[in-house]
PDB file of C-alpha atoms in Angstrom:
ATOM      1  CA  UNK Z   1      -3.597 -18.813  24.430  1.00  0.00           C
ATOM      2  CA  UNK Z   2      -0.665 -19.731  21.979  1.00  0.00           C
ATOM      3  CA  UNK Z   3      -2.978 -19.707  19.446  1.00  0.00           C
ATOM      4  CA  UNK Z   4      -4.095 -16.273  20.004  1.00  0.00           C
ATOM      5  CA  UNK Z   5      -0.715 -15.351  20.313  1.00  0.00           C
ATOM      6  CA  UNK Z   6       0.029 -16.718  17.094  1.00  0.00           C
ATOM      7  CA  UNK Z   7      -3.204 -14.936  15.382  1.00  0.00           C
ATOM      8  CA  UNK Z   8      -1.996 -11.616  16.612  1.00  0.00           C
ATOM      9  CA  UNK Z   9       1.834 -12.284  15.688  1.00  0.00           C
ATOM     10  CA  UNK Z  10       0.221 -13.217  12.145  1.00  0.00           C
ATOM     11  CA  UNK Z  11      -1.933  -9.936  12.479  1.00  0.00           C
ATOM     12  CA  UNK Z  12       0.525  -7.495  12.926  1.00  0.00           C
ATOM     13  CA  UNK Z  13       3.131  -8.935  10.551  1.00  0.00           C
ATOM     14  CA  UNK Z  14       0.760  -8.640   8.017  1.00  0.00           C
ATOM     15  CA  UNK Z  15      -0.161  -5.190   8.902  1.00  0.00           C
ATOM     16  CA  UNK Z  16       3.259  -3.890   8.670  1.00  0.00           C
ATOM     17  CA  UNK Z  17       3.656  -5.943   5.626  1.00  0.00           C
ATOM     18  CA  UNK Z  18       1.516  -3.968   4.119  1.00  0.00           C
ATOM     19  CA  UNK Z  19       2.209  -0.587   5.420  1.00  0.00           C
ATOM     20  CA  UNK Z  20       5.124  -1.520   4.318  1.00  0.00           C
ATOM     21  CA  UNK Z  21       4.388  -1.896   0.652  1.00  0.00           C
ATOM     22  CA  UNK Z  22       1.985   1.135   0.554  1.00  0.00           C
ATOM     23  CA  UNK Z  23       4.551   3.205   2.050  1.00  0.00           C
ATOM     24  CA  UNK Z  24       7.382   1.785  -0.947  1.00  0.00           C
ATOM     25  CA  UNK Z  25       4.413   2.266  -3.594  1.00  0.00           C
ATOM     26  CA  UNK Z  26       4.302   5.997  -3.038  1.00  0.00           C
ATOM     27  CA  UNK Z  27       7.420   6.683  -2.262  1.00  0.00           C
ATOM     28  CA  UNK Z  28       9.127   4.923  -5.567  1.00  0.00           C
ATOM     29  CA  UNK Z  29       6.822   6.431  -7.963  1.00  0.00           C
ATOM     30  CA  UNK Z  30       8.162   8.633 -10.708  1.00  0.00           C
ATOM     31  CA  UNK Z  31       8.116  12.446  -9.766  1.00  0.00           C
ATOM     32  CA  UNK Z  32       8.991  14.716  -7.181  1.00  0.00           C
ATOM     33  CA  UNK Z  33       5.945  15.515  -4.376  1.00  0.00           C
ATOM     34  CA  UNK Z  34       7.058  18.975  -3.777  1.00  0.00           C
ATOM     35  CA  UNK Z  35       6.893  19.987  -7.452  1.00  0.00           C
ATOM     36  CA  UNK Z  36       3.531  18.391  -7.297  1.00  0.00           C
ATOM     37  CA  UNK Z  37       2.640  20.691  -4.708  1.00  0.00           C
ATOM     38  CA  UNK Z  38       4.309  24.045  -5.753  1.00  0.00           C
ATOM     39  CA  UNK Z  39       3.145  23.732  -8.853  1.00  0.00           C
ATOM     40  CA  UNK Z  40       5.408  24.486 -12.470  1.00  0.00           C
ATOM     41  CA  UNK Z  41       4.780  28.453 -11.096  1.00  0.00           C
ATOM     42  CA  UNK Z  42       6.125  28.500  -7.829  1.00  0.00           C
ATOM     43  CA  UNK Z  43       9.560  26.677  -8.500  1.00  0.00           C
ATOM     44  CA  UNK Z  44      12.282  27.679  -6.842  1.00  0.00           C
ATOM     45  CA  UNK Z  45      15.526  26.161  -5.553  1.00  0.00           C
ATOM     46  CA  UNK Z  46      14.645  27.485  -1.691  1.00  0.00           C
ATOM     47  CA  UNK Z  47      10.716  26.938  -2.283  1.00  0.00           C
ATOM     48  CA  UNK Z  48      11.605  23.309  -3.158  1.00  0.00           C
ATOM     49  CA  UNK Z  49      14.133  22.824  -0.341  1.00  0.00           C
ATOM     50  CA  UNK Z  50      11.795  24.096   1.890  1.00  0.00           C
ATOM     51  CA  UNK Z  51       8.727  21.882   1.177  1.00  0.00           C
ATOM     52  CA  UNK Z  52      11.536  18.710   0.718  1.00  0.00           C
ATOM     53  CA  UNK Z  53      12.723  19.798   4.474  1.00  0.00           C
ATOM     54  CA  UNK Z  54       8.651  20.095   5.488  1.00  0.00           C
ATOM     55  CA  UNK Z  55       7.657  16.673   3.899  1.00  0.00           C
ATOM     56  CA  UNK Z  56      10.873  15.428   5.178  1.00  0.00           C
ATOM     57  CA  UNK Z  57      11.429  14.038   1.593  1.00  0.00           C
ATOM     58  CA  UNK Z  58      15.539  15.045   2.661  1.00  0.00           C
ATOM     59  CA  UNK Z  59      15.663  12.362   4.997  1.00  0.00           C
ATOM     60  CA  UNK Z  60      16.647   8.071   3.720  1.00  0.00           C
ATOM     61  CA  UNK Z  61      13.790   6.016   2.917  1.00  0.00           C
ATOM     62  CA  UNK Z  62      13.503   3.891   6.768  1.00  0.00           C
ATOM     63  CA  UNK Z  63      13.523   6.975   8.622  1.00  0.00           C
ATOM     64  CA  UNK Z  64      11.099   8.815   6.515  1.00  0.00           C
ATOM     65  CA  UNK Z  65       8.715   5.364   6.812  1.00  0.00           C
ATOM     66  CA  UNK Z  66       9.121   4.992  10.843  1.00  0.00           C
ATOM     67  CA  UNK Z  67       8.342   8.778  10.801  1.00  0.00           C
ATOM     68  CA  UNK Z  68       5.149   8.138   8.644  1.00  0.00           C
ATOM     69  CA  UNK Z  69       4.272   4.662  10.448  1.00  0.00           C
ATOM     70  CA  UNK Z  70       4.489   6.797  13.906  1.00  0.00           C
ATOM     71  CA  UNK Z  71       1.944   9.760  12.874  1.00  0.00           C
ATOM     72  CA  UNK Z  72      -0.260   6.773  11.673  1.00  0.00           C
ATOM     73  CA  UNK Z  73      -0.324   4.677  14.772  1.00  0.00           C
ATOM     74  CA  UNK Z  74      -1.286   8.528  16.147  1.00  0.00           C
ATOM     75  CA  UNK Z  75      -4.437   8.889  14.209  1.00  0.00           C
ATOM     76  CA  UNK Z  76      -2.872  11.568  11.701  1.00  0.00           C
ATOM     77  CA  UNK Z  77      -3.303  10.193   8.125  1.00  0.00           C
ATOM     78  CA  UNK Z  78      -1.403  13.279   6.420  1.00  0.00           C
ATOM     79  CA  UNK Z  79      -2.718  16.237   4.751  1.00  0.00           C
ATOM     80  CA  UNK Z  80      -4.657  16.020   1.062  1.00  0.00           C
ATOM     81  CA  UNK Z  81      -2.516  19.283  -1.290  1.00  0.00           C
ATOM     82  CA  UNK Z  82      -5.000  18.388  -4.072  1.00  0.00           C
ATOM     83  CA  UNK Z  83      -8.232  19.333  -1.656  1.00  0.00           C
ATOM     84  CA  UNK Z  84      -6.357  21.783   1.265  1.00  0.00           C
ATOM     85  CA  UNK Z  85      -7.740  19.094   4.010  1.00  0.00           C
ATOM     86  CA  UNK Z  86      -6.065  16.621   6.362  1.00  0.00           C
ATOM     87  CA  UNK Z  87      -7.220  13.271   5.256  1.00  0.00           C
ATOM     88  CA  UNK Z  88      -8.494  11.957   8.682  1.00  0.00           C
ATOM     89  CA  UNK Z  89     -11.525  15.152   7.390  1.00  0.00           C
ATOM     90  CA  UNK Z  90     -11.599  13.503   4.369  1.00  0.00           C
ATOM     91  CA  UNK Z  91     -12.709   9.801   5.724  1.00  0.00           C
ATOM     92  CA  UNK Z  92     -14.626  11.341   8.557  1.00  0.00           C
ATOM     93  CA  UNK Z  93     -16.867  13.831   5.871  1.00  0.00           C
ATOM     94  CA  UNK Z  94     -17.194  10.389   3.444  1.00  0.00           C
ATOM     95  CA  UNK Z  95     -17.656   7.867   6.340  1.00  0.00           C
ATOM     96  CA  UNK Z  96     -21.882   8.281   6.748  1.00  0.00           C
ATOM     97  CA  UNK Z  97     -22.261   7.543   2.915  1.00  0.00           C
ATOM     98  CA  UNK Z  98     -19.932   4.806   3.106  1.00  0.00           C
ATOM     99  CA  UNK Z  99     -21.437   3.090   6.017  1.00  0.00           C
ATOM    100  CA  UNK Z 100     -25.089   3.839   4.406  1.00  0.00           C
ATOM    101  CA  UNK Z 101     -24.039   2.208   1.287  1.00  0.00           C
ATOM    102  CA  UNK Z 102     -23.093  -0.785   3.099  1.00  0.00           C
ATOM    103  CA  UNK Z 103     -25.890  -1.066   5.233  1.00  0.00           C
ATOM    104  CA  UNK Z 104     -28.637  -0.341   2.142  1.00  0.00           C
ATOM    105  CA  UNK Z 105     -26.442  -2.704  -0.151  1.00  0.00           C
ATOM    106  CA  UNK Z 106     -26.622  -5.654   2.317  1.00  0.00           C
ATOM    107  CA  UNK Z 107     -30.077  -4.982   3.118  1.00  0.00           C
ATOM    108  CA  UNK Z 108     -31.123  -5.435  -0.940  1.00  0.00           C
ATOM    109  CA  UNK Z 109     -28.383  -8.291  -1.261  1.00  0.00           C
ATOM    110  CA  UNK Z 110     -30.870 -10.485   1.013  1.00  0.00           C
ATOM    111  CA  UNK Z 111     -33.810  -9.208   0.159  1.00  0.00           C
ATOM    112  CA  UNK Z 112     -33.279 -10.313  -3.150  1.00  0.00           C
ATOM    113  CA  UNK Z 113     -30.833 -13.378  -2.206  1.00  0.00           C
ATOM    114  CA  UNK Z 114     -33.012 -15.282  -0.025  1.00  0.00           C
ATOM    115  CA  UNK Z 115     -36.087 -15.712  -2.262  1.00  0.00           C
ATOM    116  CA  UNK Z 116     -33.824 -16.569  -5.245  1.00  0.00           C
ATOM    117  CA  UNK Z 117     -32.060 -18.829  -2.920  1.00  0.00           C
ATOM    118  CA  UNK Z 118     -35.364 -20.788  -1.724  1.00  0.00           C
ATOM    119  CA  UNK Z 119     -36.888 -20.767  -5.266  1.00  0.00           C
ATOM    120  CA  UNK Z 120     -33.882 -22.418  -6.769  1.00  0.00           C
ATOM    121  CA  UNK Z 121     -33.906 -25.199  -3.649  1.00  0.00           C
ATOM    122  CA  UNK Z 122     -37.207 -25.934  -4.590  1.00  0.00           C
ATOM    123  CA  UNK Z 123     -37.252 -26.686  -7.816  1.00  0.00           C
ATOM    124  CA  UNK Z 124     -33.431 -27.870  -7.916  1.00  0.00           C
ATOM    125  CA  UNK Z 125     -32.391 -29.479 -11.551  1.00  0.00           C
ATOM    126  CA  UNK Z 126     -35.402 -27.259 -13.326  1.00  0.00           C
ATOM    127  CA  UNK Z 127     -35.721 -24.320 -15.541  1.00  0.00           C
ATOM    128  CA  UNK Z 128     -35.637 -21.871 -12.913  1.00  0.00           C
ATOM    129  CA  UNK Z 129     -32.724 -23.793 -10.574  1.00  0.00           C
ATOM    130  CA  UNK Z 130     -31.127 -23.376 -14.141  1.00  0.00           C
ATOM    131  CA  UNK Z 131     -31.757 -20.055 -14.781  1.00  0.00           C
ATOM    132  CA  UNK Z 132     -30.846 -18.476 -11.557  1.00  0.00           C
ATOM    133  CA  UNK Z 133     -27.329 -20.254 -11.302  1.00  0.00           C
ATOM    134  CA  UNK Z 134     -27.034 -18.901 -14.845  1.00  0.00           C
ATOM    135  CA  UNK Z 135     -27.624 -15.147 -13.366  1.00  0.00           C
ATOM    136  CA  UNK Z 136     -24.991 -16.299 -10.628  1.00  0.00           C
ATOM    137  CA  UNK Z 137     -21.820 -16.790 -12.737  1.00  0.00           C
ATOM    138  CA  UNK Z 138     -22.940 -13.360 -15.026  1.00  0.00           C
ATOM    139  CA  UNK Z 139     -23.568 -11.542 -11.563  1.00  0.00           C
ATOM    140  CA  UNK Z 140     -20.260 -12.923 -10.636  1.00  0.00           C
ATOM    141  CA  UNK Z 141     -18.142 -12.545 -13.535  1.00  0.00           C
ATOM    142  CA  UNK Z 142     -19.474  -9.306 -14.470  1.00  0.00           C
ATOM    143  CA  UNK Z 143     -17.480  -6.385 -12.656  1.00  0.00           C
ATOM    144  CA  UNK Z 144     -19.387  -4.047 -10.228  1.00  0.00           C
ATOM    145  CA  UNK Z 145     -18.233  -0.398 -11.848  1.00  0.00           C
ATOM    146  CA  UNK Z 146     -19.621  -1.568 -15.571  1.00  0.00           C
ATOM    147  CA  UNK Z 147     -23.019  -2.638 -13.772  1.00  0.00           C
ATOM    148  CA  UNK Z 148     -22.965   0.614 -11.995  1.00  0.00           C
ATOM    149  CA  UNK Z 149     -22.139   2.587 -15.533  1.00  0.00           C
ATOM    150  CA  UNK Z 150     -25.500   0.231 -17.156  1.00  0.00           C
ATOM    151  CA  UNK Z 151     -27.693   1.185 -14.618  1.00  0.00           C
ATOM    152  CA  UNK Z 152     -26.911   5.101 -14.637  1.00  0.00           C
ATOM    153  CA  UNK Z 153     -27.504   5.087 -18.264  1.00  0.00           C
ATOM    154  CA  UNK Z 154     -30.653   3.439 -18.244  1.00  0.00           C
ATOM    155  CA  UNK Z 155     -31.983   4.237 -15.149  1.00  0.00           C
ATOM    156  CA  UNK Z 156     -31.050   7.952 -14.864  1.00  0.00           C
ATOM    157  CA  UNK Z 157     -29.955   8.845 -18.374  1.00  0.00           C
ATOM    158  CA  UNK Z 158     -32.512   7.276 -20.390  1.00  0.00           C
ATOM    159  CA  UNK Z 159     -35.406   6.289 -17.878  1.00  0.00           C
ATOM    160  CA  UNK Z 160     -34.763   9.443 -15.488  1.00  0.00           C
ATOM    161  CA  UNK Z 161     -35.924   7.373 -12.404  1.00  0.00           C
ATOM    162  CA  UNK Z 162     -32.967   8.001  -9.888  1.00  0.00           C
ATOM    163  CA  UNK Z 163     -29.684  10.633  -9.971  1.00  0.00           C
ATOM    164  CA  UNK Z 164     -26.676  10.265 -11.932  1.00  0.00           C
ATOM    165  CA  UNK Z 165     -24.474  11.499  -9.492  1.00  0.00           C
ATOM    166  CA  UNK Z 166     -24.444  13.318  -6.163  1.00  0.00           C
ATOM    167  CA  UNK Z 167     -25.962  12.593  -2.832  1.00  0.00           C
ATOM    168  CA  UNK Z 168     -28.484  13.539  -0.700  1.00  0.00           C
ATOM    169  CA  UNK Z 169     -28.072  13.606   3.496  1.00  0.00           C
ATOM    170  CA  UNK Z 170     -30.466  11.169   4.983  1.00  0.00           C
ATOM    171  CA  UNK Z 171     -31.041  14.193   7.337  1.00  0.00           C
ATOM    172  CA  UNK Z 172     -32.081  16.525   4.577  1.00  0.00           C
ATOM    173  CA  UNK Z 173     -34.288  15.008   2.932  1.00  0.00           C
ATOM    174  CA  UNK Z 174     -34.926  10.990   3.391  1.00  0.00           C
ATOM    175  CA  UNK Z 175     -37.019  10.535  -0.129  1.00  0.00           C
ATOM    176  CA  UNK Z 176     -34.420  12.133  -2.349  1.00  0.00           C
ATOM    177  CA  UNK Z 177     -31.375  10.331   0.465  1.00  0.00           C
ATOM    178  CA  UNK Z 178     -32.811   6.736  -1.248  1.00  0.00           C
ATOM    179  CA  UNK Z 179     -33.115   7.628  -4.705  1.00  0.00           C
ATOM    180  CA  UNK Z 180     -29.639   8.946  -4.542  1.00  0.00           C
ATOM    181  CA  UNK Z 181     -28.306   5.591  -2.591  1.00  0.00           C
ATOM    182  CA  UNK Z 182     -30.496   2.964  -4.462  1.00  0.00           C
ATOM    183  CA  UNK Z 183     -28.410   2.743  -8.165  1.00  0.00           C
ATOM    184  CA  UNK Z 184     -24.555   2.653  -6.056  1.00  0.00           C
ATOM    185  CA  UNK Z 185     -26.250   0.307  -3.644  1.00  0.00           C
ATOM    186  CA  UNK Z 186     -27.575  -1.976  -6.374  1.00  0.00           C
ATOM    187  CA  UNK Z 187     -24.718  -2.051  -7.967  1.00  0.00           C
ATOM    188  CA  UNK Z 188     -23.069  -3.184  -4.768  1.00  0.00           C
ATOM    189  CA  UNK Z 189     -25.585  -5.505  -3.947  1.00  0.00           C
ATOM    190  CA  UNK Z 190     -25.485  -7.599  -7.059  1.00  0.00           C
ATOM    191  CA  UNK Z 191     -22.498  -9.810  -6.582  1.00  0.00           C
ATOM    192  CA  UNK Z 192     -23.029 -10.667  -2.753  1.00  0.00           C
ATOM    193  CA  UNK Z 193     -26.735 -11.613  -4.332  1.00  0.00           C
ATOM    194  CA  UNK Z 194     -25.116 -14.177  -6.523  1.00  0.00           C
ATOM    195  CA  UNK Z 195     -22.860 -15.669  -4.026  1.00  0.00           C
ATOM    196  CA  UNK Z 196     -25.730 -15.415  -1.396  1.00  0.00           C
ATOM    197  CA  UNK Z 197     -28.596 -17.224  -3.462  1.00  0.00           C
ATOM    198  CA  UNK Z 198     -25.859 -19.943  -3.892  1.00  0.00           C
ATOM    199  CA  UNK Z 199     -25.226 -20.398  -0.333  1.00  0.00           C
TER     200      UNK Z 199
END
């Protein structure tokens, strides 16, 4: 039980740790939020004290984080000025193409993993043992957003085979749902199949 204790102690520490930092980040950077908001147009002396007094951007930094931290802990994330929406919409309108990604991306990562994996068992110390820890370290070493800008170009730029950009709803249609999710998904995929292979 101590140990558990411990775990959670350690758990929650580092949770506020970080809240902590996230909170500092965005609250130290250069600029005032409520000209953000009201825009170079709308500046006034009273429009800004009002939207200060509304963000509570008046109040010292600790009071103004336990005031954040307790609408957190409460399930409200804040509200997004740049797209009129609180962001608890945001992450519950993005959340099915998130968890799709992950599930499609994990499914391809073995797929692909496990024969690589077995081959290069087989024929350990030999060209192809060779050649597929070679593919490892590049799948490894090579970052995930500049094999996801390679395979848009050729593969929907230059080849036309899948979408650049947007997404389909699995619900809509479930063809044009996969070719939407296969390039971000192999992109994903691609690392965990170098480290998974190895393993």
């Amino acid at each position: 039980m101590t140990v558990v204790r411990r775990k959670v102690v350690g758990l929650v520490t580092t949770l506020l740790a970080v809240s902590v930092g996230a909170f500092l980040l965005t609250s130290l950077l250069p600029g005032d939020p409520a000209v953000a908001i009201l825009g170079q147009n709308g500046i006034t002396p009273q429009a800004l004290a009002a939207v200060r007094h509304q963000l509570g951007l008046n109040q010292a930094l600790p009071l103004r984080y336990l005031h954040w931290l307790g609408h957190v802990l409460q399930g409200n994330l804040g509200y997004s000025y740049v797209q009129q929406q609180s962001v608890s919409s945001i992450l519950t309108t993005h959340l099915p193409v998130t968890l799709e990604l992950v599930v499609v991306s994990t499914f391809i990562s073995l797929v692909l993993a496990v024969p690589i994996g077995i081959l290069s068992a087989y024929r350990a110390g030999r060209l192809t043992d060779q050649v597929a820890s070679t593919l490892t370290f590049v799948g490894l070493a090579v970052p995930t957003f500049v094999v996801a800008l390679v395979l848009v170009l050729v593969f929907a730029v230059d080849v036309h085979v899948f979408p650049a950009s947007g997404w389909v709803p699995l619900t809509g249609n479930p063809a044009q749902n996969i070719r939407s999710a296969f390039l971000p998904s192999f992109a994903l995929a691609l690392p965990q199949v170098a480290i998974l292979s190895r393993v």
